[in-house]
Amino acid sequence: IIPFTFLTSYLTTKLSKRTVVIIGLGVYLIGGVGPQFMPTIELLILFRLILGAGVGILMPLSESLIYDYFTGKERVKMMGYNSAFSNFGGIITMLIAGWLATFSWQQPFNVYLLGLLIFVLVFFYLPPGEITQPPQHERNLKIPLAVYGYSIAMGAIILAYYAVATNMALYLEQTNLGGSALAGMIISFAAIGGMMTSLFLVQVMAVLKDFLVPVMLSAMAIPFLVLSFTNSVPVVMISVCFIGFAQGSLFPVLTMKALNSVKLHQTDKTIAVATAFIFSGQFLSPLVLDTISKIANQTAIRFQFAVLSVSILISVVIVLVCTHKALAKKREVKKCPSTSLR
């Protein structure tokens, strides 16, 4: 996925985004449906790599197209919907794949045929658009450092978020609360929480305003702290739901902050950078947390959740300090007119 996100930002300078989306969907369908026909595991893995290429092409465009065609509150709402339907799609496809698996191991791969529906919608309804070409004087303009800051933040958030998916079964086993079947149900609560907050992102932003990020980080830290000591399945479900709730609003907001800091022709490259950090965080999640556990000589998943809680709470303090300074600076600007206006 990661290298092809950067290829997408290059392709959009040569082809219209609609064309690139159609290419990406074609690659996605081949890589998704193809493995069921492969006679060896090596060929099956090859097709999974092709699927990753398709996802790498499509993911950045799903966000940059929203940025191209919507502004203001509509843009915020659509970013929220994008995140919400990603979570909803995850729930639906897992259920369909589980049902298909009752027939044979090959059948779950047919869940990727849903891409055909998207292909039809794109072909008939997505405007052709124009090839993204930067102005001559901005062609060598570099991506601002702020983009990397927001991208690192999203990578760190997904690193924490995926601790739930990768560790829940073992966590339930260690705490004698349940097994793999219960783990699957609990993990789905994270997706439900993410879907809820994403659908109401505009309203959430209107209430929390400049404090949305620290509040949502707190909403992620506290549940991890609860998971480090609770012995109640309902409390675990609620905690996981809140973790999803926080992640579902943080991603669209941080993505918009990153996009607002760049020129229009840099949006695809910005999303490619963000996507690379997000999937790096997802990949590194078990590696980083297991390494910390080994260094501390602690095998309990509760310990990993406690470490995540403390780490996120530290980041909350840092963000609050930065937010306070930014608001103070805004107030100073309002009080003191610029020299050009005097």
mmCIF file of N, CA and C in Angstrom, residues 70-120:
data_model
loop_
_atom_site.group_PDB
_atom_site.id
_atom_site.type_symbol
_atom_site.label_atom_id
_atom_site.label_comp_id
_atom_site.label_asym_id
_atom_site.label_seq_id
_atom_site.Cartn_x
_atom_site.Cartn_y
_atom_site.Cartn_z
ATOM 1 N N PHE A 70 -15.700 19.735 -2.195
ATOM 2 C CA PHE A 70 -16.487 20.279 -1.082
ATOM 3 C C PHE A 70 -15.690 21.309 -0.300
ATOM 4 N N THR A 71 -16.399 22.257 0.321
ATOM 5 C CA THR A 71 -15.750 23.282 1.130
ATOM 6 C C THR A 71 -16.509 23.457 2.450
ATOM 7 N N GLY A 72 -15.852 24.139 3.407
ATOM 8 C CA GLY A 72 -16.509 24.498 4.669
ATOM 9 C C GLY A 72 -17.066 23.316 5.431
ATOM 10 N N LYS A 73 -18.286 23.491 5.957
ATOM 11 C CA LYS A 73 -18.929 22.454 6.778
ATOM 12 C C LYS A 73 -19.221 21.192 5.976
ATOM 13 N N GLU A 74 -19.517 21.371 4.680
ATOM 14 C CA GLU A 74 -19.781 20.202 3.827
ATOM 15 C C GLU A 74 -18.537 19.322 3.732
ATOM 16 N N ARG A 75 -17.361 19.966 3.654
ATOM 17 C CA ARG A 75 -16.109 19.209 3.587
ATOM 18 C C ARG A 75 -15.897 18.419 4.879
ATOM 19 N N VAL A 76 -16.145 19.067 6.013
ATOM 20 C CA VAL A 76 -16.011 18.402 7.312
ATOM 21 C C VAL A 76 -16.967 17.214 7.400
ATOM 22 N N LYS A 77 -18.221 17.459 6.960
ATOM 23 C CA LYS A 77 -19.238 16.406 7.011
ATOM 24 C C LYS A 77 -18.833 15.220 6.135
ATOM 25 N N MET A 78 -18.338 15.506 4.924
ATOM 26 C CA MET A 78 -17.957 14.429 4.011
ATOM 27 C C MET A 78 -16.733 13.663 4.515
ATOM 28 N N MET A 79 -15.784 14.373 5.153
ATOM 29 C CA MET A 79 -14.627 13.693 5.752
ATOM 30 C C MET A 79 -15.101 12.744 6.851
ATOM 31 N N GLY A 80 -16.089 13.214 7.624
ATOM 32 C CA GLY A 80 -16.668 12.364 8.659
ATOM 33 C C GLY A 80 -17.359 11.158 8.061
ATOM 34 N N TYR A 81 -18.138 11.387 7.001
ATOM 35 C CA TYR A 81 -18.824 10.277 6.326
ATOM 36 C C TYR A 81 -17.815 9.274 5.761
ATOM 37 N N ASN A 82 -16.718 9.771 5.225
ATOM 38 C CA ASN A 82 -15.677 8.906 4.671
ATOM 39 C C ASN A 82 -15.154 7.951 5.744
ATOM 40 N N SER A 83 -14.873 8.514 6.922
ATOM 41 C CA SER A 83 -14.386 7.699 8.041
ATOM 42 C C SER A 83 -15.479 6.744 8.532
ATOM 43 N N ALA A 84 -16.715 7.252 8.614
ATOM 44 C CA ALA A 84 -17.834 6.436 9.108
ATOM 45 C C ALA A 84 -18.087 5.239 8.206
ATOM 46 N N PHE A 85 -18.108 5.470 6.888
ATOM 47 C CA PHE A 85 -18.401 4.372 5.966
ATOM 48 C C PHE A 85 -17.238 3.397 5.860
ATOM 49 N N SER A 86 -16.014 3.873 6.159
ATOM 50 C CA SER A 86 -14.873 2.951 6.231
ATOM 51 C C SER A 86 -15.091 1.956 7.364
ATOM 52 N N ASN A 87 -15.521 2.474 8.528
ATOM 53 C CA ASN A 87 -15.811 1.603 9.669
ATOM 54 C C ASN A 87 -17.007 0.684 9.380
ATOM 55 N N PHE A 88 -18.072 1.269 8.794
ATOM 56 C CA PHE A 88 -19.266 0.504 8.471
ATOM 57 C C PHE A 88 -18.944 -0.586 7.455
ATOM 58 N N GLY A 89 -18.164 -0.229 6.446
ATOM 59 C CA GLY A 89 -17.766 -1.203 5.429
ATOM 60 C C GLY A 89 -16.974 -2.350 6.031
ATOM 61 N N GLY A 90 -16.106 -2.020 7.018
ATOM 62 C CA GLY A 90 -15.337 -3.056 7.690
ATOM 63 C C GLY A 90 -16.231 -4.060 8.398
ATOM 64 N N ILE A 91 -17.266 -3.554 9.068
ATOM 65 C CA ILE A 91 -18.204 -4.431 9.785
ATOM 66 C C ILE A 91 -18.959 -5.325 8.807
ATOM 67 N N ILE A 92 -19.512 -4.705 7.740
ATOM 68 C CA ILE A 92 -20.327 -5.447 6.766
ATOM 69 C C ILE A 92 -19.505 -6.505 6.032
ATOM 70 N N THR A 93 -18.318 -6.130 5.574
ATOM 71 C CA THR A 93 -17.501 -7.079 4.803
ATOM 72 C C THR A 93 -17.021 -8.237 5.666
ATOM 73 N N MET A 94 -16.734 -7.967 6.947
ATOM 74 C CA MET A 94 -16.337 -9.061 7.841
ATOM 75 C C MET A 94 -17.485 -10.056 8.033
ATOM 76 N N LEU A 95 -18.707 -9.523 8.158
ATOM 77 C CA LEU A 95 -19.871 -10.394 8.321
ATOM 78 C C LEU A 95 -20.117 -11.226 7.066
ATOM 79 N N ILE A 96 -20.025 -10.572 5.892
ATOM 80 C CA ILE A 96 -20.247 -11.280 4.625
ATOM 81 C C ILE A 96 -19.161 -12.331 4.416
ATOM 82 N N ALA A 97 -17.902 -11.946 4.693
ATOM 83 C CA ALA A 97 -16.787 -12.880 4.512
ATOM 84 C C ALA A 97 -16.935 -14.079 5.446
ATOM 85 N N GLY A 98 -17.383 -13.831 6.671
ATOM 86 C CA GLY A 98 -17.604 -14.924 7.616
ATOM 87 C C GLY A 98 -18.662 -15.886 7.129
ATOM 88 N N TRP A 99 -19.733 -15.341 6.543
ATOM 89 C CA TRP A 99 -20.803 -16.178 5.999
ATOM 90 C C TRP A 99 -20.308 -16.975 4.787
ATOM 91 N N LEU A 100 -19.554 -16.320 3.908
ATOM 92 C CA LEU A 100 -19.040 -16.996 2.710
ATOM 93 C C LEU A 100 -18.060 -18.112 3.076
ATOM 94 N N ALA A 101 -17.339 -17.920 4.189
ATOM 95 C CA ALA A 101 -16.353 -18.919 4.615
ATOM 96 C C ALA A 101 -17.005 -20.244 5.014
ATOM 97 N N THR A 102 -18.298 -20.218 5.287
ATOM 98 C CA THR A 102 -18.992 -21.469 5.642
ATOM 99 C C THR A 102 -19.136 -22.392 4.426
ATOM 100 N N PHE A 103 -18.975 -21.840 3.227
ATOM 101 C CA PHE A 103 -19.101 -22.649 2.003
ATOM 102 C C PHE A 103 -17.751 -23.239 1.587
ATOM 103 N N SER A 104 -16.701 -22.392 1.577
ATOM 104 C CA SER A 104 -15.347 -22.869 1.266
ATOM 105 C C SER A 104 -14.345 -21.760 1.578
ATOM 106 N N TRP A 105 -13.051 -22.105 1.613
ATOM 107 C CA TRP A 105 -12.042 -21.090 1.925
ATOM 108 C C TRP A 105 -11.910 -20.072 0.788
ATOM 109 N N GLN A 106 -12.287 -20.474 -0.428
ATOM 110 C CA GLN A 106 -12.159 -19.552 -1.572
ATOM 111 C C GLN A 106 -13.218 -18.452 -1.571
ATOM 112 N N GLN A 107 -14.413 -18.765 -1.081
ATOM 113 C CA GLN A 107 -15.551 -17.856 -1.229
ATOM 114 C C GLN A 107 -15.369 -16.469 -0.584
ATOM 115 N N PRO A 108 -14.716 -16.336 0.571
ATOM 116 C CA PRO A 108 -14.585 -14.999 1.166
ATOM 117 C C PRO A 108 -13.921 -13.962 0.260
ATOM 118 N N PHE A 109 -13.083 -14.422 -0.681
ATOM 119 C CA PHE A 109 -12.432 -13.476 -1.587
ATOM 120 C C PHE A 109 -13.432 -12.764 -2.501
ATOM 121 N N ASN A 110 -14.622 -13.364 -2.649
ATOM 122 C CA ASN A 110 -15.649 -12.741 -3.492
ATOM 123 C C ASN A 110 -16.240 -11.483 -2.866
ATOM 124 N N VAL A 111 -15.925 -11.228 -1.605
ATOM 125 C CA VAL A 111 -16.409 -10.002 -0.969
ATOM 126 C C VAL A 111 -15.854 -8.773 -1.696
ATOM 127 N N TYR A 112 -14.703 -8.938 -2.352
ATOM 128 C CA TYR A 112 -14.097 -7.825 -3.083
ATOM 129 C C TYR A 112 -14.861 -7.461 -4.351
ATOM 130 N N LEU A 113 -15.816 -8.309 -4.745
ATOM 131 C CA LEU A 113 -16.655 -7.972 -5.898
ATOM 132 C C LEU A 113 -17.526 -6.751 -5.633
ATOM 133 N N LEU A 114 -17.635 -6.340 -4.364
ATOM 134 C CA LEU A 114 -18.314 -5.077 -4.046
ATOM 135 C C LEU A 114 -17.659 -3.913 -4.782
ATOM 136 N N GLY A 115 -16.385 -4.098 -5.141
ATOM 137 C CA GLY A 115 -15.675 -3.073 -5.907
ATOM 138 C C GLY A 115 -16.313 -2.805 -7.258
ATOM 139 N N LEU A 116 -17.033 -3.798 -7.804
ATOM 140 C CA LEU A 116 -17.727 -3.594 -9.086
ATOM 141 C C LEU A 116 -18.811 -2.530 -8.966
ATOM 142 N N LEU A 117 -19.519 -2.525 -7.830
ATOM 143 C CA LEU A 117 -20.545 -1.509 -7.596
ATOM 144 C C LEU A 117 -19.915 -0.122 -7.561
ATOM 145 N N ILE A 118 -18.783 -0.013 -6.865
ATOM 146 C CA ILE A 118 -18.070 1.278 -6.798
ATOM 147 C C ILE A 118 -17.597 1.691 -8.190
ATOM 148 N N PHE A 119 -17.134 0.707 -8.975
ATOM 149 C CA PHE A 119 -16.665 0.976 -10.336
ATOM 150 C C PHE A 119 -17.788 1.610 -11.164
ATOM 151 N N VAL A 120 -18.980 1.040 -11.079
ATOM 152 C CA VAL A 120 -20.130 1.559 -11.838
ATOM 153 C C VAL A 120 -20.474 2.981 -11.392
#
